[in-house]
mmCIF file of C-alpha atoms in Angstrom:
data_model
loop_
_atom_site.group_PDB
_atom_site.id
_atom_site.type_symbol
_atom_site.label_atom_id
_atom_site.label_comp_id
_atom_site.label_asym_id
_atom_site.label_seq_id
_atom_site.Cartn_x
_atom_site.Cartn_y
_atom_site.Cartn_z
ATOM 1 C CA MET Y 44 32.930 107.403 124.784
ATOM 2 C CA ASP Y 45 30.049 105.184 125.407
ATOM 3 C CA GLU Y 46 27.510 106.953 123.660
ATOM 4 C CA PHE Y 47 29.336 107.120 120.859
ATOM 5 C CA LYS Y 48 29.951 103.655 120.521
ATOM 6 C CA GLN Y 49 26.142 102.512 121.133
ATOM 7 C CA GLY Y 50 25.412 105.233 118.742
ATOM 8 C CA ILE Y 51 27.664 102.958 116.215
ATOM 9 C CA LYS Y 52 26.375 99.987 117.028
ATOM 10 C CA ASP Y 53 23.205 101.417 116.373
ATOM 11 C CA GLY Y 54 23.566 102.497 113.140
ATOM 12 C CA GLY Y 55 24.579 99.253 111.859
ATOM 13 C CA ALA Y 56 21.760 98.150 110.243
ATOM 14 C CA ILE Y 57 20.672 100.974 108.924
ATOM 15 C CA GLY Y 58 24.358 101.132 107.437
ATOM 16 C CA ILE Y 59 24.045 97.539 106.038
ATOM 17 C CA GLY Y 60 20.304 98.725 104.437
ATOM 18 C CA TYR Y 61 21.649 101.942 102.865
ATOM 19 C CA PHE Y 62 24.738 99.999 100.732
ATOM 20 C CA SER Y 63 21.751 97.704 98.957
ATOM 21 C CA VAL Y 64 19.869 100.813 98.416
ATOM 22 C CA SER Y 65 23.031 103.109 97.343
ATOM 23 C CA PHE Y 66 23.713 100.196 95.217
ATOM 24 C CA THR Y 67 20.858 100.812 92.671
ATOM 25 C CA PHE Y 68 21.484 104.268 92.607
ATOM 26 C CA GLY Y 69 24.989 104.335 91.773
ATOM 27 C CA ILE Y 70 23.321 101.885 88.925
ATOM 28 C CA ALA Y 71 20.746 104.615 88.060
ATOM 29 C CA ALA Y 72 22.923 107.561 87.984
ATOM 30 C CA VAL Y 73 25.774 105.353 85.938
ATOM 31 C CA ALA Y 74 22.843 104.674 83.385
ATOM 32 C CA SER Y 75 21.896 108.241 83.463
ATOM 33 C CA GLY Y 76 25.162 110.047 82.038
ATOM 34 C CA LEU Y 77 27.303 110.692 84.928
ATOM 35 C CA ASP Y 78 30.441 109.434 85.816
ATOM 36 C CA TRP Y 79 31.451 107.198 89.391
ATOM 37 C CA TRP Y 80 32.573 110.046 90.675
ATOM 38 C CA GLN Y 81 30.003 112.544 90.121
ATOM 39 C CA ALA Y 82 27.674 109.808 91.447
ATOM 40 C CA LEU Y 83 29.848 109.844 94.782
ATOM 41 C CA VAL Y 84 29.655 113.132 94.932
ATOM 42 C CA VAL Y 85 25.915 113.433 94.486
ATOM 43 C CA SER Y 86 25.850 111.072 97.877
ATOM 44 C CA VAL Y 87 28.305 112.823 99.865
ATOM 45 C CA MET Y 88 26.140 116.192 99.162
ATOM 46 C CA ASN Y 89 23.103 114.811 99.650
ATOM 47 C CA VAL Y 90 22.751 112.199 101.791
ATOM 48 C CA THR Y 91 18.705 111.334 100.485
ATOM 49 C CA SER Y 92 17.436 108.659 98.709
ATOM 50 C CA ALA Y 93 14.847 110.081 96.399
ATOM 51 C CA GLY Y 94 15.469 112.854 96.661
ATOM 52 C CA GLN Y 95 19.571 111.998 94.807
ATOM 53 C CA PHE Y 96 17.053 109.824 92.443
ATOM 54 C CA ALA Y 97 15.253 112.910 91.450
ATOM 55 C CA GLY Y 98 18.143 114.880 91.079
ATOM 56 C CA ILE Y 99 19.681 112.604 88.531
ATOM 57 C CA THR Y 100 16.942 112.300 86.772
ATOM 58 C CA ILE Y 101 16.576 115.977 86.480
ATOM 59 C CA MET Y 102 20.677 116.379 85.352
ATOM 60 C CA SER Y 103 19.739 114.059 82.670
ATOM 61 C CA ALA Y 104 17.420 115.484 80.997
ATOM 62 C CA ALA Y 105 18.868 118.986 80.862
ATOM 63 C CA GLY Y 106 16.775 120.671 83.516
ATOM 64 C CA SER Y 107 16.818 123.890 85.030
ATOM 65 C CA TYR Y 108 17.921 124.960 88.220
ATOM 66 C CA ILE Y 109 14.873 126.129 89.422
ATOM 67 C CA GLU Y 110 13.761 122.976 88.594
ATOM 68 C CA MET Y 111 15.855 121.493 90.568
ATOM 69 C CA ALA Y 112 15.700 123.250 93.751
ATOM 70 C CA ILE Y 113 11.704 123.144 93.363
ATOM 71 C CA SER Y 114 11.931 119.200 93.189
ATOM 72 C CA GLN Y 115 14.588 119.033 95.915
ATOM 73 C CA PHE Y 116 12.484 121.254 98.527
ATOM 74 C CA ILE Y 117 9.585 119.103 98.016
ATOM 75 C CA ILE Y 118 10.908 115.925 98.409
ATOM 76 C CA ASN Y 119 13.332 116.316 101.387
ATOM 77 C CA LEU Y 120 10.416 119.324 102.824
ATOM 78 C CA ARG Y 121 9.890 116.022 105.030
ATOM 79 C CA TYR Y 122 13.210 116.420 106.924
ATOM 80 C CA ALA Y 123 12.297 119.655 108.321
ATOM 81 C CA LEU Y 124 9.215 118.054 110.017
ATOM 82 C CA MET Y 125 11.620 115.628 111.374
ATOM 83 C CA SER Y 126 14.255 118.144 112.330
ATOM 84 C CA ILE Y 127 11.149 119.920 114.064
ATOM 85 C CA SER Y 128 10.689 116.273 115.898
ATOM 86 C CA LEU Y 129 14.779 115.724 117.034
ATOM 87 C CA SER Y 130 14.957 119.353 118.716
ATOM 88 C CA GLN Y 131 13.249 118.527 121.150
ATOM 89 C CA LYS Y 132 14.741 115.462 122.058
ATOM 90 C CA VAL Y 133 18.257 115.925 121.819
ATOM 91 C CA THR Y 134 20.317 117.060 124.743
ATOM 92 C CA ARG Y 135 21.257 120.784 125.951
ATOM 93 C CA GLU Y 136 25.021 119.445 124.730
ATOM 94 C CA PHE Y 137 23.797 119.535 121.160
ATOM 95 C CA HIS Y 138 24.608 123.560 120.166
ATOM 96 C CA THR Y 139 23.847 125.444 117.422
ATOM 97 C CA PRO Y 140 27.864 124.532 115.525
ATOM 98 C CA LYS Y 141 26.799 120.718 116.337
ATOM 99 C CA LYS Y 142 24.235 120.769 115.172
ATOM 100 C CA MET Y 143 24.447 122.929 111.875
ATOM 101 C CA LEU Y 144 27.490 119.442 111.290
ATOM 102 C CA LEU Y 145 25.302 116.767 112.460
ATOM 103 C CA GLY Y 146 22.259 117.890 111.251
ATOM 104 C CA PHE Y 147 23.165 117.477 107.731
ATOM 105 C CA CYS Y 148 22.899 113.734 108.360
ATOM 106 C CA VAL Y 149 19.212 113.318 109.241
ATOM 107 C CA THR Y 150 17.700 111.304 107.284
ATOM 108 C CA ASP Y 151 14.244 108.834 107.533
ATOM 109 C CA GLU Y 152 15.945 106.312 109.075
ATOM 110 C CA ILE Y 153 18.788 107.996 111.186
ATOM 111 C CA PHE Y 154 15.535 110.055 112.543
ATOM 112 C CA ALA Y 155 13.807 107.191 113.128
ATOM 113 C CA VAL Y 156 15.922 105.137 115.099
ATOM 114 C CA ALA Y 157 17.412 107.976 117.257
ATOM 115 C CA MET Y 158 13.882 109.082 118.141
ATOM 116 C CA SER Y 159 13.185 105.461 119.399
ATOM 117 C CA ARG Y 160 15.723 105.620 121.642
ATOM 118 C CA GLU Y 161 14.842 106.137 125.600
ATOM 119 C CA GLY Y 162 15.401 109.595 127.399
ATOM 120 C CA GLU Y 163 17.455 111.980 125.110
ATOM 121 C CA VAL Y 164 19.758 111.995 121.909
ATOM 122 C CA SER Y 165 23.119 113.245 123.131
ATOM 123 C CA SER Y 166 25.662 114.621 119.717
ATOM 124 C CA LYS Y 167 27.679 111.827 120.724
ATOM 125 C CA TYR Y 168 25.171 109.567 120.313
ATOM 126 C CA PHE Y 169 23.669 110.656 117.014
ATOM 127 C CA ALA Y 170 27.999 111.320 116.001
ATOM 128 C CA GLY Y 171 28.113 107.745 115.812
ATOM 129 C CA LEU Y 172 24.544 106.839 114.688
ATOM 130 C CA ILE Y 173 25.296 108.031 111.581
ATOM 131 C CA VAL Y 174 28.881 106.729 111.163
ATOM 132 C CA LEU Y 175 27.880 103.475 109.492
ATOM 133 C CA PRO Y 176 24.619 104.759 107.288
ATOM 134 C CA ILE Y 177 26.895 107.503 105.741
ATOM 135 C CA LEU Y 178 29.820 104.524 104.894
ATOM 136 C CA GLY Y 179 27.416 102.036 103.740
ATOM 137 C CA TRP Y 180 25.648 105.104 101.259
ATOM 138 C CA HIS Y 181 29.098 106.107 99.818
ATOM 139 C CA LEU Y 182 30.582 102.925 99.574
ATOM 140 C CA GLY Y 183 27.302 101.236 97.945
ATOM 141 C CA THR Y 184 27.275 104.462 95.307
ATOM 142 C CA VAL Y 185 30.262 103.562 93.927
ATOM 143 C CA SER Y 186 30.315 100.044 94.005
ATOM 144 C CA GLY Y 187 27.018 100.358 92.479
ATOM 145 C CA ALA Y 188 28.393 102.729 89.845
ATOM 146 C CA ILE Y 189 31.039 100.495 89.153
ATOM 147 C CA LEU Y 190 29.589 96.843 89.594
ATOM 148 C CA GLY Y 191 26.472 97.500 88.312
ATOM 149 C CA ASP Y 192 26.409 96.354 85.065
ATOM 150 C CA VAL Y 193 27.585 93.180 86.596
ATOM 151 C CA LEU Y 194 24.473 92.136 89.118
ATOM 152 C CA PRO Y 195 21.169 90.342 86.834
ATOM 153 C CA ASN Y 196 18.569 92.592 86.760
ATOM 154 C CA ASN Y 197 16.687 90.392 88.678
ATOM 155 C CA ILE Y 198 18.546 90.862 91.977
ATOM 156 C CA VAL Y 199 18.905 94.855 91.167
ATOM 157 C CA SER Y 200 14.898 94.769 91.004
ATOM 158 C CA ALA Y 201 14.539 93.234 94.102
ATOM 159 C CA LEU Y 202 16.856 95.099 96.012
ATOM 160 C CA GLY Y 203 14.124 97.902 95.712
ATOM 161 C CA LEU Y 204 12.394 96.578 98.469
ATOM 162 C CA ALA Y 205 15.311 97.110 100.845
ATOM 163 C CA ILE Y 206 14.712 100.723 101.914
ATOM 164 C CA TYR Y 207 10.665 100.175 102.631
ATOM 165 C CA GLY Y 208 11.681 96.858 104.068
ATOM 166 C CA MET Y 209 13.807 98.926 106.421
ATOM 167 C CA PHE Y 210 10.986 101.680 107.155
ATOM 168 C CA ILE Y 211 8.583 98.529 107.981
ATOM 169 C CA ALA Y 212 10.736 97.524 110.506
ATOM 170 C CA ILE Y 213 11.270 100.672 112.245
ATOM 171 C CA VAL Y 214 7.209 101.212 112.594
ATOM 172 C CA VAL Y 215 5.424 97.666 113.016
ATOM 173 C CA PRO Y 216 7.378 97.268 116.319
ATOM 174 C CA VAL Y 217 5.658 100.407 117.835
ATOM 175 C CA THR Y 218 2.457 99.656 116.524
ATOM 176 C CA LYS Y 219 2.598 96.797 118.041
ATOM 177 C CA LYS Y 220 3.293 98.235 121.424
ATOM 178 C CA ASN Y 221 1.089 101.153 121.173
ATOM 179 C CA ARG Y 222 -2.492 101.007 119.868
ATOM 180 C CA ASN Y 223 -2.979 104.666 119.495
ATOM 181 C CA VAL Y 224 0.002 105.314 117.113
ATOM 182 C CA LEU Y 225 -1.126 101.746 115.342
ATOM 183 C CA LEU Y 226 -4.164 103.615 114.740
ATOM 184 C CA ILE Y 227 -2.589 106.641 113.269
ATOM 185 C CA VAL Y 228 -0.071 105.032 110.962
ATOM 186 C CA LEU Y 229 -3.166 103.156 109.301
ATOM 187 C CA LEU Y 230 -5.051 106.403 108.755
ATOM 188 C CA ALA Y 231 -1.570 108.057 107.196
ATOM 189 C CA VAL Y 232 -1.565 104.575 104.875
ATOM 190 C CA ALA Y 233 -4.839 105.096 104.150
ATOM 191 C CA LEU Y 234 -4.925 109.184 102.852
ATOM 192 C CA SER Y 235 -1.555 107.867 101.174
ATOM 193 C CA PHE Y 236 -3.367 105.307 99.061
ATOM 194 C CA CYS Y 237 -6.153 107.837 98.859
ATOM 195 C CA LEU Y 238 -3.681 110.711 97.012
ATOM 196 C CA TYR Y 239 -1.915 107.992 95.334
ATOM 197 C CA TYR Y 240 -5.310 106.740 93.626
ATOM 198 C CA LEU Y 241 -8.294 108.673 93.216
ATOM 199 C CA PRO Y 242 -8.503 111.155 90.116
ATOM 200 C CA GLY Y 243 -7.550 114.776 90.769
ATOM 201 C CA LEU Y 244 -5.351 114.008 94.044
ATOM 202 C CA ASN Y 245 -3.194 112.004 91.841
ATOM 203 C CA GLN Y 246 -1.970 114.909 90.530
ATOM 204 C CA ILE Y 247 -0.054 116.207 93.584
ATOM 205 C CA SER Y 248 3.649 114.880 93.739
ATOM 206 C CA GLY Y 249 5.355 112.184 95.727
ATOM 207 C CA GLY Y 250 6.465 114.631 97.851
ATOM 208 C CA PHE Y 251 3.985 116.792 98.946
ATOM 209 C CA ALA Y 252 1.397 113.925 99.118
ATOM 210 C CA ILE Y 253 3.868 112.216 102.006
ATOM 211 C CA ILE Y 254 3.435 115.726 103.807
ATOM 212 C CA ILE Y 255 -0.032 115.966 103.474
ATOM 213 C CA CYS Y 256 -0.678 113.070 104.795
ATOM 214 C CA ALA Y 257 1.724 112.880 107.805
ATOM 215 C CA VAL Y 258 0.522 116.384 108.499
ATOM 216 C CA ILE Y 259 -3.344 115.521 108.648
ATOM 217 C CA ALA Y 260 -2.876 111.522 110.048
ATOM 218 C CA SER Y 261 -0.196 112.916 113.107
ATOM 219 C CA ALA Y 262 -2.599 116.325 113.918
ATOM 220 C CA ILE Y 263 -5.743 113.753 114.374
ATOM 221 C CA GLY Y 264 -3.265 111.689 116.271
ATOM 222 C CA ALA Y 265 -2.408 114.801 118.098
ATOM 223 C CA TRP Y 266 -5.986 115.522 118.876
ATOM 224 C CA LEU Y 267 -7.526 112.298 119.414
ATOM 225 C CA PHE Y 268 -4.745 110.584 121.528
ATOM 226 C CA PRO Y 269 -2.435 113.495 123.165
ATOM 227 C CA VAL Y 270 0.783 111.911 123.995
ATOM 228 C CA LYS Y 271 1.168 112.561 127.369
ATOM 229 C CA GLU Y 272 4.445 113.868 128.655
ATOM 230 C CA GLU Y 273 7.447 111.776 129.251
ATOM 231 C CA ALA Y 274 5.014 109.099 127.088
ATOM 232 C CA GLU Y 275 7.323 109.169 124.202
ATOM 233 C CA GLU Y 276 10.058 107.849 125.687
ATOM 234 C CA GLU Y 277 7.916 105.293 127.687
ATOM 235 C CA GLU Y 278 5.542 103.701 125.057
ATOM 236 C CA THR Y 279 6.007 100.128 126.800
ATOM 237 C CA HIS Y 280 3.860 101.559 129.827
ATOM 238 C CA GLU Y 281 0.576 102.239 127.207
ATOM 239 C CA MET N 226 23.501 118.059 81.026
ATOM 240 C CA ASN N 227 23.945 121.386 82.349
ATOM 241 C CA ASN N 228 26.899 122.388 84.984
ATOM 242 C CA PHE N 229 27.180 119.439 86.999
ATOM 243 C CA TRP N 230 28.580 121.506 89.976
ATOM 244 C CA ILE N 231 26.127 124.071 89.480
ATOM 245 C CA TYR N 232 23.276 121.311 90.425
ATOM 246 C CA MET N 233 25.545 120.076 92.621
ATOM 247 C CA LEU N 234 25.325 123.214 94.983
ATOM 248 C CA VAL N 235 21.329 123.723 94.107
ATOM 249 C CA MET N 236 20.872 120.074 95.588
ATOM 250 C CA PHE N 237 23.216 120.646 98.070
ATOM 251 C CA GLY N 238 21.895 123.981 99.599
ATOM 252 C CA VAL N 239 18.311 123.363 99.202
ATOM 253 C CA THR N 240 18.714 119.499 101.579
ATOM 254 C CA TYR N 241 21.056 121.294 103.846
ATOM 255 C CA LEU N 242 19.177 124.276 104.918
ATOM 256 C CA ILE N 243 15.982 122.379 105.080
ATOM 257 C CA ARG N 244 17.877 119.505 107.713
ATOM 258 C CA VAL N 245 19.595 122.210 109.346
ATOM 259 C CA LEU N 246 17.439 125.284 109.696
ATOM 260 C CA PRO N 247 14.810 123.889 111.566
ATOM 261 C CA PHE N 248 17.011 122.094 113.895
ATOM 262 C CA VAL N 249 18.943 125.112 114.529
ATOM 263 C CA ILE N 250 15.975 127.374 114.914
ATOM 264 C CA PHE N 251 13.780 124.798 117.749
ATOM 265 C CA GLN N 252 16.549 125.678 121.406
ATOM 266 C CA LYS N 253 13.406 125.434 123.654
ATOM 267 C CA LYS N 254 11.580 122.353 124.435
ATOM 268 C CA ILE N 255 8.413 123.346 123.381
ATOM 269 C CA GLU N 256 5.277 123.291 125.785
ATOM 270 C CA ASN N 257 1.985 123.149 123.986
ATOM 271 C CA LYS N 258 0.843 119.514 124.382
ATOM 272 C CA PHE N 259 -0.654 119.603 120.570
ATOM 273 C CA VAL N 260 1.993 120.562 119.141
ATOM 274 C CA ARG N 261 4.532 117.990 120.914
ATOM 275 C CA SER N 262 1.976 115.191 120.247
ATOM 276 C CA PHE N 263 1.835 116.374 116.939
ATOM 277 C CA LEU N 264 5.802 116.066 116.575
ATOM 278 C CA ALA N 265 5.801 112.485 118.205
ATOM 279 C CA TYR N 266 3.854 110.830 115.363
ATOM 280 C CA ILE N 267 5.507 112.672 112.607
ATOM 281 C CA PRO N 268 7.935 109.521 112.801
ATOM 282 C CA TYR N 269 5.898 107.137 112.015
ATOM 283 C CA THR N 270 3.093 108.505 110.053
ATOM 284 C CA VAL N 271 5.919 110.062 107.098
ATOM 285 C CA LEU N 272 7.413 106.253 107.287
ATOM 286 C CA GLY N 273 4.034 105.088 106.815
ATOM 287 C CA ALA N 274 3.122 107.483 104.113
ATOM 288 C CA MET N 275 6.207 106.687 102.488
ATOM 289 C CA THR N 276 5.901 103.036 102.082
ATOM 290 C CA PHE N 277 2.468 102.419 101.404
ATOM 291 C CA PRO N 278 1.053 102.377 98.800
ATOM 292 C CA ALA N 279 4.764 103.149 96.937
ATOM 293 C CA VAL N 280 6.518 99.659 98.122
ATOM 294 C CA PHE N 281 4.346 97.907 96.066
ATOM 295 C CA TYR N 282 5.713 99.300 93.039
ATOM 296 C CA ALA N 283 9.274 99.147 94.168
ATOM 297 C CA THR N 284 10.465 96.155 92.280
ATOM 298 C CA GLY N 285 8.526 96.252 89.343
ATOM 299 C CA SER N 286 6.152 94.217 89.839
ATOM 300 C CA VAL N 287 3.314 94.099 92.129
ATOM 301 C CA LEU N 288 3.184 90.264 92.992
ATOM 302 C CA THR N 289 7.109 90.146 94.711
ATOM 303 C CA ALA N 290 6.289 93.201 95.494
ATOM 304 C CA SER N 291 3.628 92.269 97.791
ATOM 305 C CA ALA N 292 5.462 88.811 98.599
ATOM 306 C CA GLY N 293 8.023 90.703 100.044
ATOM 307 C CA VAL N 294 5.920 93.283 102.147
ATOM 308 C CA ILE N 295 4.005 90.121 103.731
ATOM 309 C CA VAL N 296 7.416 88.765 104.826
ATOM 310 C CA ALA N 297 8.932 92.275 106.444
ATOM 311 C CA LEU N 298 5.861 92.787 108.043
ATOM 312 C CA VAL N 299 5.688 89.327 109.837
ATOM 313 C CA LEU N 300 9.576 89.800 110.724
ATOM 314 C CA ALA N 301 9.450 92.930 112.191
ATOM 315 C CA TYR N 302 5.900 91.956 114.294
ATOM 316 C CA ARG N 303 8.014 89.274 115.131
ATOM 317 C CA GLY N 304 10.810 91.981 116.687
ATOM 318 C CA LYS N 305 13.539 91.070 113.934
ATOM 319 C CA GLY N 306 15.635 94.145 113.103
ATOM 320 C CA LEU N 307 16.282 96.663 110.016
ATOM 321 C CA PHE N 308 18.748 94.402 107.857
ATOM 322 C CA GLU N 309 17.296 91.288 108.505
ATOM 323 C CA VAL N 310 13.356 92.394 107.480
ATOM 324 C CA ALA N 311 15.282 94.388 104.366
ATOM 325 C CA ILE N 312 17.172 91.491 103.087
ATOM 326 C CA PHE N 313 14.614 89.085 103.453
ATOM 327 C CA ALA N 314 11.628 90.919 102.010
ATOM 328 C CA SER N 315 14.000 91.629 99.135
ATOM 329 C CA LEU N 316 15.280 87.943 99.173
ATOM 330 C CA THR N 317 11.845 86.513 99.040
ATOM 331 C CA ALA N 318 10.600 89.099 95.716
ATOM 332 C CA PHE N 319 13.989 87.671 94.006
ATOM 333 C CA LEU N 320 12.695 83.921 94.567
ATOM 334 C CA VAL N 321 9.167 84.724 93.958
ATOM 335 C CA ALA N 322 10.211 85.942 90.505
ATOM 336 C CA LEU N 323 11.881 82.767 89.943
ATOM 337 C CA LEU N 324 8.409 80.950 89.964
ATOM 338 C CA PRO N 325 6.827 79.796 86.327
ATOM 339 C CA PHE N 326 3.814 81.885 86.231
#
């Protein structure tokens, strides 16, 4: 039971952060023509930020189902990388049925927090970890869909930073402890700038660009600075 | 708009399989050192590439976003938690937007 409680505790910050992010999703969903309950259904069935924003854009433009499938595939493909990483860190009792149930809740933040846990990740810990983020995600969606018109525009646009603030809060402490991670993250960021701005390269869609940057930088990292066994769990020893 | 529920089914199906299939398929520990190292770097390179440069366009103003990013970096470096960093970054962007220029 302790593992479950620890998970809930570790998920609290993500839950509050998700509330603000999905609040903006709720607003956008209603603005694109969905009912509040449809916005909630989108959140319940997806639990992804970028994927959902792309989804409602395609729906409101009456895009084809194929277009929807391809966009979701490209934007969310990074989760496949995360799931492979996570599969290497879970305990033995985290068996297939549990994976099929809980694996759906692999998000950027939940994944990152699970990976930064010392030692292995048990299914109880992971189950606890997803409780508050999911609650926050769904409550935020409904609140945004219903109350969105009440909030002034400048507050809504400032909240757009919340999700990136969370990313920064996850990455920076690790780069502070481990110089190799810092160099590799800076490389990924530099590549990301190139793919965003350089003519030709900026034609690549955002979802693919993220994967390209992460794969190249991580491969170079693995080549230049191979991680010592168990070192992933003990970065403080660096 | 086409059928809402078919859209939902497509979104759910694609997203579910992307997340769950790799998780279920990779049962054993991967022994290869290169692959293990590669996977260890993935969380941080993905988040880094997702954040920059997209974060500068997150508020609709590069100026307010940059102010928020600086605050986020400083707070994260000082070891503040996810929520604190996220809220103070947003608050900074909000306040800078109020400045008269």
